[in-house]
């Protein structure tokens, strides 16, 4: 995909993903076909982007051969048209806001289409500016406070981009046209604006969810480092994000 500023960004495809994982192993196409117990012609058609009917058994064989973790396996299935997760059910936004008002002891927010639709005061203080940003990804790459708040910003950014990469593929396979549009818009906009986003996107890493729910957060107001475990619970048309304190951060 090419943007108005002339920047080219590769969109996720089954062909590109399979080829990247094969090359990571250092295999020829024939070696790959042998490890995956597939015909060499099938592998060649997959990597050329030809329309190939890939069933559950073939996807499992591909995943067993080249995927290193559950994130890559799920992403491969999504690219093959068989995503393994379901989106949240619609419910009342007013109920979610009321719930957040009752959560006074921990930071909590309601995340819809990658943006913070509502948040309590604790969450706003923990990550200043995130509730006002168009999306969490916009805040992470466009608000300098995110780099101050997250001492492990590089890791946080890699996770965010990897998750966006997966949802870019998985959401349309589930028929989630609204989420698909929002995800594509975020990828398109941030790719055109932020070299760091393009760098992480070009790395090709994929995450179905954060592999580590713990994160360190620096508070400029109190000059203290704290550690939090984030829990995401499907709620309404999005996710309820709740942060629980863990051991003191170092």
PDB file of C-alpha atoms in Angstrom:
ATOM      1  CA  UNK A   1       0.000   0.000   0.000  1.00  0.00           C
ATOM      2  CA  UNK A   2       1.367   3.454  -0.910  1.00  0.00           C
ATOM      3  CA  UNK A   3       0.452   6.621   0.970  1.00  0.00           C
ATOM      4  CA  UNK A   4       0.218  10.219  -0.195  1.00  0.00           C
ATOM      5  CA  UNK A   5       3.781  10.904   0.924  1.00  0.00           C
ATOM      6  CA  UNK A   6       5.079   8.080  -1.271  1.00  0.00           C
ATOM      7  CA  UNK A   7       5.750   5.673   1.610  1.00  0.00           C
ATOM      8  CA  UNK A   8       5.169   2.005   0.794  1.00  0.00           C
ATOM      9  CA  UNK A   9       3.977  -0.264   3.608  1.00  0.00           C
ATOM     10  CA  UNK A  10       3.505  -3.997   3.207  1.00  0.00           C
ATOM     11  CA  UNK A  11       0.084  -5.253   4.241  1.00  0.00           C
ATOM     12  CA  UNK A  12      -0.234  -8.703   5.856  1.00  0.00           C
ATOM     13  CA  UNK A  13      -0.810 -11.561   3.417  1.00  0.00           C
ATOM     14  CA  UNK A  14      -0.628 -15.328   3.771  1.00  0.00           C
ATOM     15  CA  UNK A  15       1.967 -15.474   0.990  1.00  0.00           C
ATOM     16  CA  UNK A  16       4.321 -12.955   2.604  1.00  0.00           C
ATOM     17  CA  UNK A  17       3.930 -14.427   6.093  1.00  0.00           C
ATOM     18  CA  UNK A  18       4.586 -18.010   4.988  1.00  0.00           C
ATOM     19  CA  UNK A  19       7.628 -16.933   2.980  1.00  0.00           C
ATOM     20  CA  UNK A  20       9.056 -14.880   5.843  1.00  0.00           C
ATOM     21  CA  UNK A  21       8.736 -17.772   8.277  1.00  0.00           C
ATOM     22  CA  UNK A  22      10.297 -20.175   5.770  1.00  0.00           C
ATOM     23  CA  UNK A  23      13.268 -17.884   5.169  1.00  0.00           C
ATOM     24  CA  UNK A  24      13.705 -17.471   8.912  1.00  0.00           C
ATOM     25  CA  UNK A  25      14.286 -21.237   9.048  1.00  0.00           C
ATOM     26  CA  UNK A  26      16.725 -20.992   6.144  1.00  0.00           C
ATOM     27  CA  UNK A  27      14.763 -23.557   4.116  1.00  0.00           C
ATOM     28  CA  UNK A  28      14.256 -23.865   0.402  1.00  0.00           C
ATOM     29  CA  UNK A  29      10.676 -24.261  -0.757  1.00  0.00           C
ATOM     30  CA  UNK A  30      11.286 -27.981  -1.228  1.00  0.00           C
ATOM     31  CA  UNK A  31      12.648 -28.338   2.308  1.00  0.00           C
ATOM     32  CA  UNK A  32       9.697 -26.402   3.640  1.00  0.00           C
ATOM     33  CA  UNK A  33       7.267 -28.661   1.775  1.00  0.00           C
ATOM     34  CA  UNK A  34       8.956 -31.728   3.272  1.00  0.00           C
ATOM     35  CA  UNK A  35       8.790 -30.368   6.842  1.00  0.00           C
ATOM     36  CA  UNK A  36       5.146 -29.334   6.413  1.00  0.00           C
ATOM     37  CA  UNK A  37       4.184 -32.559   4.637  1.00  0.00           C
ATOM     38  CA  UNK A  38       2.788 -30.583   1.704  1.00  0.00           C
ATOM     39  CA  UNK A  39       3.368 -30.747  -2.004  1.00  0.00           C
ATOM     40  CA  UNK A  40       6.022 -28.458  -3.444  1.00  0.00           C
ATOM     41  CA  UNK A  41       3.389 -27.077  -5.816  1.00  0.00           C
ATOM     42  CA  UNK A  42       1.169 -26.055  -2.891  1.00  0.00           C
ATOM     43  CA  UNK A  43       4.044 -24.216  -1.211  1.00  0.00           C
ATOM     44  CA  UNK A  44       4.951 -22.445  -4.453  1.00  0.00           C
ATOM     45  CA  UNK A  45       1.344 -21.333  -5.024  1.00  0.00           C
ATOM     46  CA  UNK A  46       1.050 -20.127  -1.415  1.00  0.00           C
ATOM     47  CA  UNK A  47       4.143 -17.957  -1.681  1.00  0.00           C
ATOM     48  CA  UNK A  48       3.116 -16.610  -5.081  1.00  0.00           C
ATOM     49  CA  UNK A  49      -0.215 -15.478  -3.632  1.00  0.00           C
ATOM     50  CA  UNK A  50      -2.239 -17.782  -5.858  1.00  0.00           C
ATOM     51  CA  UNK A  51      -5.661 -18.774  -4.630  1.00  0.00           C
ATOM     52  CA  UNK A  52      -5.148 -22.028  -2.792  1.00  0.00           C
ATOM     53  CA  UNK A  53      -7.718 -23.776  -0.624  1.00  0.00           C
ATOM     54  CA  UNK A  54      -5.961 -24.229   2.730  1.00  0.00           C
ATOM     55  CA  UNK A  55      -7.852 -26.434   5.138  1.00  0.00           C
ATOM     56  CA  UNK A  56      -7.437 -26.812   8.885  1.00  0.00           C
ATOM     57  CA  UNK A  57      -5.081 -29.761   8.475  1.00  0.00           C
ATOM     58  CA  UNK A  58      -2.809 -27.885   6.058  1.00  0.00           C
ATOM     59  CA  UNK A  59      -2.791 -24.786   8.266  1.00  0.00           C
ATOM     60  CA  UNK A  60      -1.867 -26.913  11.272  1.00  0.00           C
ATOM     61  CA  UNK A  61       0.931 -28.549   9.293  1.00  0.00           C
ATOM     62  CA  UNK A  62       2.248 -25.163   8.207  1.00  0.00           C
ATOM     63  CA  UNK A  63       2.097 -23.864  11.763  1.00  0.00           C
ATOM     64  CA  UNK A  64       3.842 -26.934  13.168  1.00  0.00           C
ATOM     65  CA  UNK A  65       6.634 -26.501  10.656  1.00  0.00           C
ATOM     66  CA  UNK A  66       7.459 -22.807  10.939  1.00  0.00           C
ATOM     67  CA  UNK A  67       5.617 -21.043  13.784  1.00  0.00           C
ATOM     68  CA  UNK A  68       7.583 -20.339  16.941  1.00  0.00           C
ATOM     69  CA  UNK A  69       4.725 -19.367  19.251  1.00  0.00           C
ATOM     70  CA  UNK A  70       0.955 -19.160  19.687  1.00  0.00           C
ATOM     71  CA  UNK A  71       0.835 -15.642  18.266  1.00  0.00           C
ATOM     72  CA  UNK A  72       2.285 -16.713  14.939  1.00  0.00           C
ATOM     73  CA  UNK A  73       0.023 -19.779  14.858  1.00  0.00           C
ATOM     74  CA  UNK A  74      -3.117 -17.704  15.429  1.00  0.00           C
ATOM     75  CA  UNK A  75      -1.996 -15.122  12.891  1.00  0.00           C
ATOM     76  CA  UNK A  76      -1.371 -17.839  10.313  1.00  0.00           C
ATOM     77  CA  UNK A  77      -4.870 -19.188  10.903  1.00  0.00           C
ATOM     78  CA  UNK A  78      -6.345 -15.711  10.539  1.00  0.00           C
ATOM     79  CA  UNK A  79      -4.504 -15.186   7.260  1.00  0.00           C
ATOM     80  CA  UNK A  80      -5.919 -18.517   6.141  1.00  0.00           C
ATOM     81  CA  UNK A  81      -9.443 -17.299   6.928  1.00  0.00           C
ATOM     82  CA  UNK A  82      -9.827 -19.185  10.203  1.00  0.00           C
ATOM     83  CA  UNK A  83      -9.269 -16.751  13.092  1.00  0.00           C
ATOM     84  CA  UNK A  84      -9.523 -18.307  16.519  1.00  0.00           C
ATOM     85  CA  UNK A  85     -11.099 -15.535  18.568  1.00  0.00           C
ATOM     86  CA  UNK A  86     -14.430 -13.754  18.842  1.00  0.00           C
ATOM     87  CA  UNK A  87     -15.146 -10.061  19.290  1.00  0.00           C
ATOM     88  CA  UNK A  88     -17.140  -8.703  22.203  1.00  0.00           C
ATOM     89  CA  UNK A  89     -20.926  -8.460  22.175  1.00  0.00           C
ATOM     90  CA  UNK A  90     -22.724  -5.115  22.012  1.00  0.00           C
ATOM     91  CA  UNK A  91     -24.002  -3.676  25.302  1.00  0.00           C
ATOM     92  CA  UNK A  92     -24.742  -0.359  26.981  1.00  0.00           C
ATOM     93  CA  UNK A  93     -22.048   2.328  26.932  1.00  0.00           C
ATOM     94  CA  UNK A  94     -23.779   4.005  29.863  1.00  0.00           C
ATOM     95  CA  UNK A  95     -23.417   0.827  31.911  1.00  0.00           C
ATOM     96  CA  UNK A  96     -19.696   0.683  31.163  1.00  0.00           C
ATOM     97  CA  UNK A  97     -19.179   4.298  32.217  1.00  0.00           C
ATOM     98  CA  UNK A  98     -21.117   3.670  35.425  1.00  0.00           C
ATOM     99  CA  UNK A  99     -18.984   0.619  36.153  1.00  0.00           C
ATOM    100  CA  UNK A 100     -15.781   2.619  35.735  1.00  0.00           C
ATOM    101  CA  UNK A 101     -17.065   5.236  38.157  1.00  0.00           C
ATOM    102  CA  UNK A 102     -17.413   2.485  40.768  1.00  0.00           C
ATOM    103  CA  UNK A 103     -13.860   1.240  40.236  1.00  0.00           C
ATOM    104  CA  UNK A 104     -12.090   3.751  42.431  1.00  0.00           C
ATOM    105  CA  UNK A 105      -9.242   1.635  43.809  1.00  0.00           C
ATOM    106  CA  UNK A 106      -7.584   0.589  40.512  1.00  0.00           C
ATOM    107  CA  UNK A 107      -6.976   2.242  37.132  1.00  0.00           C
ATOM    108  CA  UNK A 108      -9.600   1.059  34.638  1.00  0.00           C
ATOM    109  CA  UNK A 109     -10.776   2.005  31.158  1.00  0.00           C
ATOM    110  CA  UNK A 110     -13.196   0.894  28.478  1.00  0.00           C
ATOM    111  CA  UNK A 111     -11.371   0.394  25.162  1.00  0.00           C
ATOM    112  CA  UNK A 112     -13.426   0.408  21.944  1.00  0.00           C
ATOM    113  CA  UNK A 113     -11.925   0.260  18.436  1.00  0.00           C
ATOM    114  CA  UNK A 114      -8.428   0.834  19.850  1.00  0.00           C
ATOM    115  CA  UNK A 115      -9.428   4.036  21.643  1.00  0.00           C
ATOM    116  CA  UNK A 116     -10.251   4.778  25.279  1.00  0.00           C
ATOM    117  CA  UNK A 117     -14.004   5.405  25.218  1.00  0.00           C
ATOM    118  CA  UNK A 118     -14.159   5.987  28.991  1.00  0.00           C
ATOM    119  CA  UNK A 119     -11.704   5.885  31.887  1.00  0.00           C
ATOM    120  CA  UNK A 120     -11.644   6.578  35.593  1.00  0.00           C
ATOM    121  CA  UNK A 121      -9.378   9.184  37.163  1.00  0.00           C
ATOM    122  CA  UNK A 122      -6.772   6.622  38.240  1.00  0.00           C
ATOM    123  CA  UNK A 123      -6.311   5.421  34.659  1.00  0.00           C
ATOM    124  CA  UNK A 124      -6.038   8.977  33.339  1.00  0.00           C
ATOM    125  CA  UNK A 125      -3.368   9.808  35.920  1.00  0.00           C
ATOM    126  CA  UNK A 126      -1.458   6.605  35.207  1.00  0.00           C
ATOM    127  CA  UNK A 127      -1.242   7.296  31.452  1.00  0.00           C
ATOM    128  CA  UNK A 128      -1.830  11.026  30.903  1.00  0.00           C
ATOM    129  CA  UNK A 129      -3.255  11.943  27.514  1.00  0.00           C
ATOM    130  CA  UNK A 130      -4.252   8.423  26.465  1.00  0.00           C
ATOM    131  CA  UNK A 131      -7.988   8.994  26.995  1.00  0.00           C
ATOM    132  CA  UNK A 132      -7.945  12.059  24.738  1.00  0.00           C
ATOM    133  CA  UNK A 133      -5.965  10.433  21.896  1.00  0.00           C
ATOM    134  CA  UNK A 134      -7.733   9.081  18.775  1.00  0.00           C
ATOM    135  CA  UNK A 135      -6.437   5.620  19.688  1.00  0.00           C
ATOM    136  CA  UNK A 136      -3.980   3.976  22.060  1.00  0.00           C
ATOM    137  CA  UNK A 137      -1.598   3.537  19.129  1.00  0.00           C
ATOM    138  CA  UNK A 138      -1.828   7.260  18.298  1.00  0.00           C
ATOM    139  CA  UNK A 139      -0.947   8.081  21.903  1.00  0.00           C
ATOM    140  CA  UNK A 140       1.909   5.584  21.967  1.00  0.00           C
ATOM    141  CA  UNK A 141       3.559   6.914  18.807  1.00  0.00           C
ATOM    142  CA  UNK A 142       2.407  10.528  18.798  1.00  0.00           C
ATOM    143  CA  UNK A 143       2.374  11.697  22.421  1.00  0.00           C
ATOM    144  CA  UNK A 144       5.860  12.235  23.927  1.00  0.00           C
ATOM    145  CA  UNK A 145       4.409  11.465  27.361  1.00  0.00           C
ATOM    146  CA  UNK A 146       4.102   7.787  26.372  1.00  0.00           C
ATOM    147  CA  UNK A 147       7.890   7.453  26.180  1.00  0.00           C
ATOM    148  CA  UNK A 148       8.186   9.069  29.582  1.00  0.00           C
ATOM    149  CA  UNK A 149       5.489   6.921  31.156  1.00  0.00           C
ATOM    150  CA  UNK A 150       6.790   3.647  29.664  1.00  0.00           C
ATOM    151  CA  UNK A 151      10.502   3.069  30.362  1.00  0.00           C
ATOM    152  CA  UNK A 152      10.131  -0.040  28.174  1.00  0.00           C
ATOM    153  CA  UNK A 153       8.596   1.939  25.328  1.00  0.00           C
ATOM    154  CA  UNK A 154      10.283  -0.100  22.594  1.00  0.00           C
ATOM    155  CA  UNK A 155       8.673  -3.276  23.911  1.00  0.00           C
ATOM    156  CA  UNK A 156       5.266  -1.626  24.313  1.00  0.00           C
ATOM    157  CA  UNK A 157       5.441  -0.280  20.758  1.00  0.00           C
ATOM    158  CA  UNK A 158       6.433  -3.676  19.335  1.00  0.00           C
ATOM    159  CA  UNK A 159       3.488  -5.335  21.083  1.00  0.00           C
ATOM    160  CA  UNK A 160       1.052  -2.684  19.851  1.00  0.00           C
ATOM    161  CA  UNK A 161       2.125  -2.956  16.224  1.00  0.00           C
ATOM    162  CA  UNK A 162       2.180  -6.754  16.336  1.00  0.00           C
ATOM    163  CA  UNK A 163      -1.381  -6.842  17.683  1.00  0.00           C
ATOM    164  CA  UNK A 164      -2.565  -4.348  15.051  1.00  0.00           C
ATOM    165  CA  UNK A 165      -0.991  -6.537  12.368  1.00  0.00           C
ATOM    166  CA  UNK A 166      -2.985  -9.540  13.571  1.00  0.00           C
ATOM    167  CA  UNK A 167      -6.310  -7.708  13.913  1.00  0.00           C
ATOM    168  CA  UNK A 168      -5.839  -6.174  10.475  1.00  0.00           C
ATOM    169  CA  UNK A 169      -6.177  -9.732   9.175  1.00  0.00           C
ATOM    170  CA  UNK A 170      -8.450 -11.370  11.754  1.00  0.00           C
ATOM    171  CA  UNK A 171     -11.227  -8.775  11.985  1.00  0.00           C
ATOM    172  CA  UNK A 172     -12.357  -8.889   8.324  1.00  0.00           C
ATOM    173  CA  UNK A 173     -12.326 -12.682   8.409  1.00  0.00           C
ATOM    174  CA  UNK A 174     -14.916 -12.426  11.178  1.00  0.00           C
ATOM    175  CA  UNK A 175     -17.016  -9.952   9.230  1.00  0.00           C
ATOM    176  CA  UNK A 176     -16.215  -7.093  11.620  1.00  0.00           C
ATOM    177  CA  UNK A 177     -16.301  -4.355   9.009  1.00  0.00           C
ATOM    178  CA  UNK A 178     -16.280  -1.420  11.456  1.00  0.00           C
ATOM    179  CA  UNK A 179     -13.284  -2.725  13.389  1.00  0.00           C
ATOM    180  CA  UNK A 180     -11.582  -3.568  10.106  1.00  0.00           C
ATOM    181  CA  UNK A 181     -11.985   0.007   8.896  1.00  0.00           C
ATOM    182  CA  UNK A 182     -10.674   1.493  12.152  1.00  0.00           C
ATOM    183  CA  UNK A 183      -7.669  -0.839  12.222  1.00  0.00           C
ATOM    184  CA  UNK A 184      -6.816  -0.118   8.592  1.00  0.00           C
ATOM    185  CA  UNK A 185      -7.172   3.636   9.172  1.00  0.00           C
ATOM    186  CA  UNK A 186      -4.803   3.497  12.155  1.00  0.00           C
ATOM    187  CA  UNK A 187      -2.205   1.489  10.238  1.00  0.00           C
ATOM    188  CA  UNK A 188      -2.504   3.793   7.237  1.00  0.00           C
ATOM    189  CA  UNK A 189      -2.246   7.012   9.245  1.00  0.00           C
ATOM    190  CA  UNK A 190       0.575   5.992  11.571  1.00  0.00           C
ATOM    191  CA  UNK A 191       2.564   4.419   8.738  1.00  0.00           C
ATOM    192  CA  UNK A 192       2.428   7.700   6.883  1.00  0.00           C
ATOM    193  CA  UNK A 193       3.395   9.813   9.877  1.00  0.00           C
ATOM    194  CA  UNK A 194       5.756   7.916  12.141  1.00  0.00           C
ATOM    195  CA  UNK A 195       9.016   6.247  11.044  1.00  0.00           C
ATOM    196  CA  UNK A 196       9.074   4.258  14.297  1.00  0.00           C
ATOM    197  CA  UNK A 197       5.715   2.714  13.413  1.00  0.00           C
ATOM    198  CA  UNK A 198       6.996   1.766   9.955  1.00  0.00           C
ATOM    199  CA  UNK A 199      10.106   0.249  11.519  1.00  0.00           C
ATOM    200  CA  UNK A 200       8.113  -2.003  13.842  1.00  0.00           C
ATOM    201  CA  UNK A 201       5.648  -2.887  11.079  1.00  0.00           C
ATOM    202  CA  UNK A 202       8.483  -3.839   8.714  1.00  0.00           C
ATOM    203  CA  UNK A 203       9.867  -6.218  11.358  1.00  0.00           C
ATOM    204  CA  UNK A 204       6.815  -8.406  10.694  1.00  0.00           C
ATOM    205  CA  UNK A 205       6.345  -9.541  14.302  1.00  0.00           C
ATOM    206  CA  UNK A 206       2.819 -10.538  15.239  1.00  0.00           C
ATOM    207  CA  UNK A 207       0.992 -10.825  18.559  1.00  0.00           C
ATOM    208  CA  UNK A 208      -2.518 -12.043  19.251  1.00  0.00           C
ATOM    209  CA  UNK A 209      -2.340 -10.394  22.669  1.00  0.00           C
ATOM    210  CA  UNK A 210       0.335  -8.966  24.920  1.00  0.00           C
ATOM    211  CA  UNK A 211       2.658 -11.888  25.754  1.00  0.00           C
ATOM    212  CA  UNK A 212       3.461 -10.206  29.054  1.00  0.00           C
ATOM    213  CA  UNK A 213       0.617  -8.529  30.911  1.00  0.00           C
ATOM    214  CA  UNK A 214       2.987  -6.827  33.377  1.00  0.00           C
ATOM    215  CA  UNK A 215       4.356  -3.390  32.577  1.00  0.00           C
ATOM    216  CA  UNK A 216       6.429  -0.765  34.333  1.00  0.00           C
ATOM    217  CA  UNK A 217       5.002   2.743  34.545  1.00  0.00           C
ATOM    218  CA  UNK A 218       6.814   5.904  35.579  1.00  0.00           C
ATOM    219  CA  UNK A 219       4.807   8.656  37.254  1.00  0.00           C
ATOM    220  CA  UNK A 220       6.326  12.111  36.605  1.00  0.00           C
ATOM    221  CA  UNK A 221       3.984  13.642  39.203  1.00  0.00           C
ATOM    222  CA  UNK A 222       5.280  11.464  42.053  1.00  0.00           C
ATOM    223  CA  UNK A 223       8.679  10.567  40.554  1.00  0.00           C
ATOM    224  CA  UNK A 224       8.020   6.897  41.253  1.00  0.00           C
ATOM    225  CA  UNK A 225       8.148   3.695  39.225  1.00  0.00           C
ATOM    226  CA  UNK A 226       5.298   1.232  39.691  1.00  0.00           C
ATOM    227  CA  UNK A 227       4.490  -2.159  38.186  1.00  0.00           C
ATOM    228  CA  UNK A 228       1.036  -3.089  36.960  1.00  0.00           C
ATOM    229  CA  UNK A 229      -0.623  -6.195  35.570  1.00  0.00           C
ATOM    230  CA  UNK A 230      -3.187  -5.368  32.915  1.00  0.00           C
ATOM    231  CA  UNK A 231      -6.253  -7.554  32.555  1.00  0.00           C
ATOM    232  CA  UNK A 232      -8.433  -7.284  29.437  1.00  0.00           C
ATOM    233  CA  UNK A 233     -11.999  -8.535  29.731  1.00  0.00           C
ATOM    234  CA  UNK A 234     -14.405  -8.575  26.739  1.00  0.00           C
ATOM    235  CA  UNK A 235     -17.082  -6.008  27.553  1.00  0.00           C
ATOM    236  CA  UNK A 236     -19.798  -4.444  25.415  1.00  0.00           C
ATOM    237  CA  UNK A 237     -18.330  -3.721  21.979  1.00  0.00           C
ATOM    238  CA  UNK A 238     -14.806  -3.496  23.345  1.00  0.00           C
ATOM    239  CA  UNK A 239     -12.641  -4.450  26.302  1.00  0.00           C
ATOM    240  CA  UNK A 240     -12.543  -3.550  29.980  1.00  0.00           C
ATOM    241  CA  UNK A 241      -8.911  -2.824  30.821  1.00  0.00           C
ATOM    242  CA  UNK A 242      -8.070  -3.062  34.525  1.00  0.00           C
ATOM    243  CA  UNK A 243      -4.633  -2.468  36.033  1.00  0.00           C
ATOM    244  CA  UNK A 244      -3.660  -4.303  39.197  1.00  0.00           C
ATOM    245  CA  UNK A 245      -0.524  -3.360  41.166  1.00  0.00           C
ATOM    246  CA  UNK A 246       2.163  -6.026  41.357  1.00  0.00           C
ATOM    247  CA  UNK A 247       5.537  -6.121  43.106  1.00  0.00           C
ATOM    248  CA  UNK A 248       7.349  -2.750  43.398  1.00  0.00           C
ATOM    249  CA  UNK A 249       9.142  -1.882  40.168  1.00  0.00           C
ATOM    250  CA  UNK A 250      12.875  -1.392  39.966  1.00  0.00           C
TER     251      UNK A 250
END
